[in-house]
CSV table of C-alpha atoms in Angstrom, one decimal:
chain,number,residue,atom,x,y,z
A,1260,MET,CA,-45.3,36.2,48.0
A,1261,SER,CA,-48.1,38.6,48.8
A,1262,VAL,CA,-48.9,42.3,48.8
A,1263,LYS,CA,-50.8,44.5,51.3
A,1264,LEU,CA,-52.2,47.8,49.8
A,1265,GLU,CA,-53.0,50.9,51.8
A,1266,PHE,CA,-54.2,54.1,50.4
A,1267,ASN,CA,-53.9,57.3,52.5
A,1268,ASP,CA,-53.3,61.0,51.7
A,1269,GLU,CA,-53.0,60.4,47.9
A,1270,THR,CA,-50.2,57.8,48.6
A,1271,LEU,CA,-50.6,54.1,47.7
A,1272,LEU,CA,-48.4,52.1,50.0
A,1273,CYS,CA,-47.7,48.6,48.6
A,1274,LYS,CA,-46.2,46.3,51.3
A,1275,LEU,CA,-44.5,43.4,49.5
A,1276,ASN,CA,-43.8,40.2,51.4
A,1277,GLY,CA,-41.8,37.1,50.5
A,1278,GLU,CA,-39.8,36.2,47.5
A,1279,ILE,CA,-40.0,38.1,44.1
A,1280,ASP,CA,-39.4,36.0,41.0
A,1281,HIS,CA,-41.0,35.4,37.6
A,1282,HIS,CA,-43.5,33.0,39.1
A,1283,THR,CA,-44.7,35.3,42.0
A,1284,THR,CA,-44.8,38.7,40.2
A,1285,LEU,CA,-47.8,38.4,37.9
A,1286,PRO,CA,-50.6,38.3,40.5
A,1287,ILE,CA,-49.0,41.1,42.6
A,1288,ARG,CA,-48.6,43.3,39.5
A,1289,LEU,CA,-52.2,42.9,38.7
A,1290,ASP,CA,-53.3,43.7,42.2
A,1291,ILE,CA,-51.2,46.9,42.3
A,1292,ASP,CA,-52.2,48.0,38.9
A,1293,GLU,CA,-55.9,47.6,39.6
A,1294,ARG,CA,-55.5,49.7,42.7
A,1295,ILE,CA,-53.5,52.5,40.9
A,1296,GLU,CA,-56.3,52.6,38.3
A,1297,SER,CA,-59.1,53.0,40.9
A,1298,CYS,CA,-57.3,55.2,43.4
A,1299,ARG,CA,-55.1,57.4,41.0
A,1300,PRO,CA,-52.5,58.1,43.7
A,1301,GLN,CA,-50.0,60.9,43.4
A,1302,THR,CA,-47.3,58.7,44.9
A,1303,VAL,CA,-46.9,54.9,44.9
A,1304,VAL,CA,-44.5,53.5,47.6
A,1305,LEU,CA,-43.2,50.0,46.9
A,1306,ASP,CA,-42.0,48.8,50.3
A,1307,PHE,CA,-39.4,45.9,50.1
A,1308,SER,CA,-38.8,45.6,53.9
A,1309,ASN,CA,-40.4,42.1,54.0
A,1310,VAL,CA,-39.0,40.9,50.6
A,1311,THR,CA,-36.5,38.0,51.3
A,1312,PHE,CA,-35.4,37.4,47.8
A,1313,MET,CA,-35.5,39.2,44.4
A,1314,ASP,CA,-34.1,38.5,41.0
A,1315,SER,CA,-34.5,40.7,37.8
A,1316,SER,CA,-38.3,40.2,37.9
A,1317,GLY,CA,-38.3,42.8,40.7
A,1318,ILE,CA,-36.7,45.2,38.2
A,1319,GLY,CA,-39.7,44.4,35.8
A,1320,LEU,CA,-42.1,45.0,38.7
A,1321,VAL,CA,-40.6,48.5,39.4
A,1322,MET,CA,-40.1,49.5,35.7
A,1323,GLY,CA,-43.7,48.4,34.9
A,1324,ARG,CA,-45.3,50.4,37.7
A,1325,TYR,CA,-43.1,53.5,36.7
A,1326,LYS,CA,-44.6,53.3,33.2
A,1327,VAL,CA,-48.1,53.1,34.5
A,1328,LEU,CA,-47.5,56.1,36.9
A,1329,ASN,CA,-45.7,58.0,34.2
A,1330,GLU,CA,-48.8,57.9,32.1
A,1331,LEU,CA,-51.1,58.9,35.0
A,1332,GLY,CA,-48.8,61.5,36.3
A,1333,GLY,CA,-47.7,60.0,39.7
A,1334,THR,CA,-44.3,59.4,41.2
A,1335,LEU,CA,-42.7,56.2,42.4
A,1336,GLU,CA,-40.7,55.4,45.6
A,1337,VAL,CA,-39.0,52.3,46.5
A,1338,THR,CA,-38.1,51.7,50.1
A,1339,GLY,CA,-36.7,49.1,52.5
A,1340,LEU,CA,-34.4,47.4,50.0
A,1341,SER,CA,-32.0,44.7,51.3
A,1342,ASP,CA,-28.3,44.8,50.2
A,1343,ASN,CA,-29.1,42.2,47.5
A,1344,SER,CA,-32.3,43.9,46.1
A,1345,TYR,CA,-30.5,47.3,46.1
A,1346,LYS,CA,-27.6,45.7,44.1
A,1347,VAL,CA,-30.1,44.3,41.5
A,1348,MET,CA,-32.0,47.7,41.3
A,1349,ARG,CA,-28.8,49.7,40.8
A,1350,LEU,CA,-27.6,47.4,38.2
A,1351,ALA,CA,-30.7,48.3,36.2
A,1352,GLY,CA,-30.2,51.9,36.7
A,1353,LEU,CA,-33.6,52.2,38.5
A,1354,ASP,CA,-32.2,54.9,40.7
A,1355,ARG,CA,-32.6,57.2,37.6
A,1356,ILE,CA,-36.4,56.7,37.4
A,1357,ALA,CA,-37.5,56.3,41.1
A,1358,ASN,CA,-36.5,57.4,44.5
A,1359,ILE,CA,-34.7,54.3,45.8
A,1360,LYS,CA,-33.8,53.7,49.4
A,1361,LYS,CA,-32.2,50.9,51.4
A,1362,GLY,CA,-33.3,49.8,54.9
A,1363,GLY,CA,-36.2,51.3,56.8
A,1364,SER,CA,-39.3,52.4,55.0
A,1365,LYS,CA,-41.3,55.6,55.3
A,1366,ASN,CA,-43.7,54.2,57.9
A,1367,GLY,CA,-40.8,53.3,60.2
A,1368,ASN,CA,-40.4,49.5,59.4
A,1369,GLN,CA,-36.9,48.3,59.6
B,627,MET,CA,-10.2,18.9,41.6
B,628,VAL,CA,-13.9,18.2,42.2
B,629,ILE,CA,-14.7,17.2,45.7
B,630,ASN,CA,-18.5,17.0,45.6
B,631,GLU,CA,-21.1,16.8,42.8
B,632,PHE,CA,-24.9,17.0,42.6
B,633,LYS,CA,-27.3,16.7,39.7
B,634,MET,CA,-31.1,17.1,39.4
B,635,THR,CA,-33.8,17.4,36.7
B,636,VAL,CA,-36.9,19.5,37.1
B,637,ASP,CA,-39.9,20.3,34.9
B,638,SER,CA,-39.8,23.8,33.4
B,639,ARG,CA,-42.7,25.0,35.6
B,640,SER,CA,-42.3,28.5,37.1
B,641,VAL,CA,-43.0,27.1,40.6
B,642,ASN,CA,-39.7,25.3,40.4
B,643,GLU,CA,-37.8,28.6,40.2
B,644,SER,CA,-37.7,29.0,44.0
B,645,PHE,CA,-37.1,25.2,44.6
B,646,THR,CA,-34.2,25.2,42.2
B,647,ARG,CA,-32.3,28.2,43.7
B,648,ALA,CA,-32.9,27.1,47.2
B,649,THR,CA,-31.6,23.6,46.5
B,650,VAL,CA,-28.4,24.7,44.6
B,651,SER,CA,-27.6,27.3,47.3
B,652,ALA,CA,-28.1,24.7,50.0
B,653,PHE,CA,-25.7,22.4,48.3
B,654,ALA,CA,-23.1,25.2,47.9
B,655,SER,CA,-23.5,26.2,51.6
B,656,GLN,CA,-21.1,23.3,52.6
B,657,LEU,CA,-18.3,25.8,51.5
B,658,ASP,CA,-19.4,28.2,54.3
B,659,PRO,CA,-20.2,31.1,51.9
B,660,THR,CA,-21.0,34.6,53.1
B,661,VAL,CA,-24.8,35.6,53.0
B,662,GLU,CA,-23.9,37.9,50.1
B,663,GLU,CA,-22.2,34.9,48.2
B,664,ILE,CA,-25.3,32.7,48.8
B,665,ASN,CA,-27.6,35.5,47.6
B,666,ASP,CA,-25.5,36.0,44.5
B,667,ILE,CA,-25.8,32.3,43.6
B,668,LYS,CA,-29.5,32.2,44.3
B,669,THR,CA,-30.0,35.3,42.0
B,670,ALA,CA,-28.0,34.0,39.2
B,671,VAL,CA,-29.6,30.5,39.4
B,672,SER,CA,-33.1,32.1,39.4
B,673,GLU,CA,-32.3,34.0,36.2
B,674,ALA,CA,-30.9,31.0,34.3
B,675,VAL,CA,-33.8,28.7,35.3
B,676,THR,CA,-36.3,31.5,34.4
B,677,ASN,CA,-34.7,31.8,31.0
B,678,CYS,CA,-35.2,28.1,30.4
B,679,ILE,CA,-38.9,28.3,31.3
B,680,VAL,CA,-39.8,31.6,29.5
B,681,HIS,CA,-37.5,31.3,26.5
B,682,GLY,CA,-36.2,27.7,26.1
B,683,TYR,CA,-39.6,26.0,26.4
B,684,LYS,CA,-41.8,29.0,25.9
B,685,ASN,CA,-45.3,27.6,25.5
B,686,SER,CA,-44.5,24.0,26.5
B,687,VAL,CA,-43.1,22.1,29.5
B,688,GLY,CA,-39.7,20.4,29.1
B,689,ARG,CA,-36.9,19.3,31.4
B,690,ILE,CA,-34.2,21.5,33.0
B,691,TYR,CA,-31.0,19.7,33.8
B,692,ILE,CA,-28.9,21.1,36.6
B,693,GLY,CA,-25.5,20.2,37.8
B,694,VAL,CA,-23.4,21.6,40.5
B,695,LYS,CA,-19.7,20.8,41.0
B,696,ILE,CA,-17.7,21.9,44.0
B,697,HIS,CA,-13.9,22.1,43.7
B,698,ASN,CA,-11.3,21.9,46.4
B,699,ASP,CA,-10.2,25.6,45.8
B,700,GLY,CA,-13.7,26.7,46.6
B,701,MET,CA,-14.8,27.1,43.0
B,702,VAL,CA,-18.5,26.3,42.4
B,703,ILE,CA,-19.5,25.5,38.8
B,704,ILE,CA,-23.2,25.3,38.1
B,705,THR,CA,-24.6,24.2,34.8
B,706,ILE,CA,-28.2,24.8,33.7
B,707,ARG,CA,-29.3,23.1,30.4
B,708,ASP,CA,-32.5,22.9,28.5
B,709,ARG,CA,-33.4,21.1,25.3
B,710,GLY,CA,-35.5,24.0,24.1
B,711,CYS,CA,-35.6,26.4,21.2
B,712,GLY,CA,-32.0,27.8,21.6
B,713,ILE,CA,-30.8,31.3,21.2
B,714,ALA,CA,-30.4,32.7,17.6
B,715,ASP,CA,-27.9,35.5,18.6
B,716,ILE,CA,-26.2,35.0,21.9
B,717,LYS,CA,-24.3,38.2,21.7
B,718,LYS,CA,-27.6,40.1,21.3
B,719,ALA,CA,-29.3,38.1,24.1
B,720,ARG,CA,-26.5,39.1,26.5
B,721,GLU,CA,-26.9,42.8,25.9
B,722,PRO,CA,-28.5,44.6,28.8
B,723,LEU,CA,-32.2,45.4,28.3
B,724,PHE,CA,-32.5,43.2,25.2
B,725,THR,CA,-35.6,41.0,25.5
B,726,THR,CA,-37.8,39.1,22.9
B,727,LEU,CA,-40.6,39.2,25.4
B,728,GLY,CA,-42.6,42.4,26.1
B,729,GLY,CA,-44.6,43.0,29.3
B,730,ASP,CA,-42.6,43.3,32.5
B,731,ARG,CA,-39.5,41.3,31.5
B,732,ALA,CA,-36.6,43.7,32.0
B,733,GLY,CA,-34.1,42.0,29.7
B,734,LEU,CA,-31.5,42.0,32.4
B,735,GLY,CA,-31.2,38.2,33.1
B,736,PHE,CA,-27.7,37.8,31.6
B,737,SER,CA,-26.6,41.1,33.1
B,738,VAL,CA,-27.5,40.0,36.5
B,739,MET,CA,-25.8,36.6,36.0
B,740,GLU,CA,-22.6,38.4,34.7
B,741,SER,CA,-22.4,40.8,37.5
B,742,PHE,CA,-23.1,38.3,40.4
B,743,MET,CA,-20.9,35.5,39.1
B,744,ASP,CA,-17.2,35.5,38.4
B,745,LYS,CA,-17.7,34.3,35.0
B,746,ILE,CA,-20.6,32.8,32.9
B,747,SER,CA,-20.5,30.9,29.6
B,748,VAL,CA,-23.4,30.4,27.2
B,749,ARG,CA,-23.6,27.6,24.6
B,750,SER,CA,-26.7,27.3,22.4
B,751,THR,CA,-27.9,25.6,19.2
B,752,ILE,CA,-31.1,26.4,17.5
B,753,ASN,CA,-33.8,23.8,18.3
B,754,LYS,CA,-31.4,21.8,20.4
B,755,GLY,CA,-31.1,23.9,23.5
B,756,THR,CA,-29.1,26.1,25.6
B,757,THR,CA,-26.4,25.4,28.4
B,758,ILE,CA,-25.5,28.1,30.8
B,759,THR,CA,-22.4,27.6,33.1
B,760,LEU,CA,-22.0,29.8,36.1
B,761,TYR,CA,-18.6,30.0,38.0
B,762,LYS,CA,-18.3,31.4,41.4
B,763,LYS,CA,-15.4,31.2,43.8
B,764,ILE,CA,-16.4,31.0,47.4
B,765,SER,CA,-14.0,33.1,49.4
B,766,GLY,CA,-15.1,31.5,52.8
B,767,ARG,CA,-12.7,28.7,52.1
B,768,ALA,CA,-9.4,29.2,50.2
B,769,LYS,CA,-7.7,25.9,50.6
């Protein structure tokens, strides 16, 4: 699991890669939060296009970033979800706190 | 009738979460499940094993006992057992969003297991441990 961070036009794009579980989320979360703290983006996009597996730790990852952004006044988008990841997110009602999309991401990845 | 069975024991180290779900789903793949069925099994096993690590054995490392039985009607029964602290109130633990840990734990482990499996059962005794049993009928093979 890894994350690539790109900051452009007040938007922080977080490209997640690999499997998301309890073991892999801690370092990613620290990376993203550090970058949010220093860039103060208006929008954070969590791009799941290259995520191959996700359990409820992924929900924690999204909810946690939502909380951070809520305090700083930014919005959260989640893109590129596979059918399985989308199923997990919907179960948690995350579609109520973030803009959640299946399939291709904002930057054209499929 | 059980037609195949598999058992393993792993240390409750978080690095074993991915190993365990991959191994159990590989064993279940002999039933020719759909991609969705395999993902459902992987996700539920990941939740159960994570519970043993972060709750059962909290600040220590113990053993997680995993058993998988495949029945001739396509039913897969997975048991995941720890000898950790046990669950004080199972009903409460199964409520969505309930968690005894803060941080980024969503409190949805049991909800995910329940919605991805056909049935789950939880048995637990304080200071003795917890056993989770996951039931999933694989439709790919209805003989």
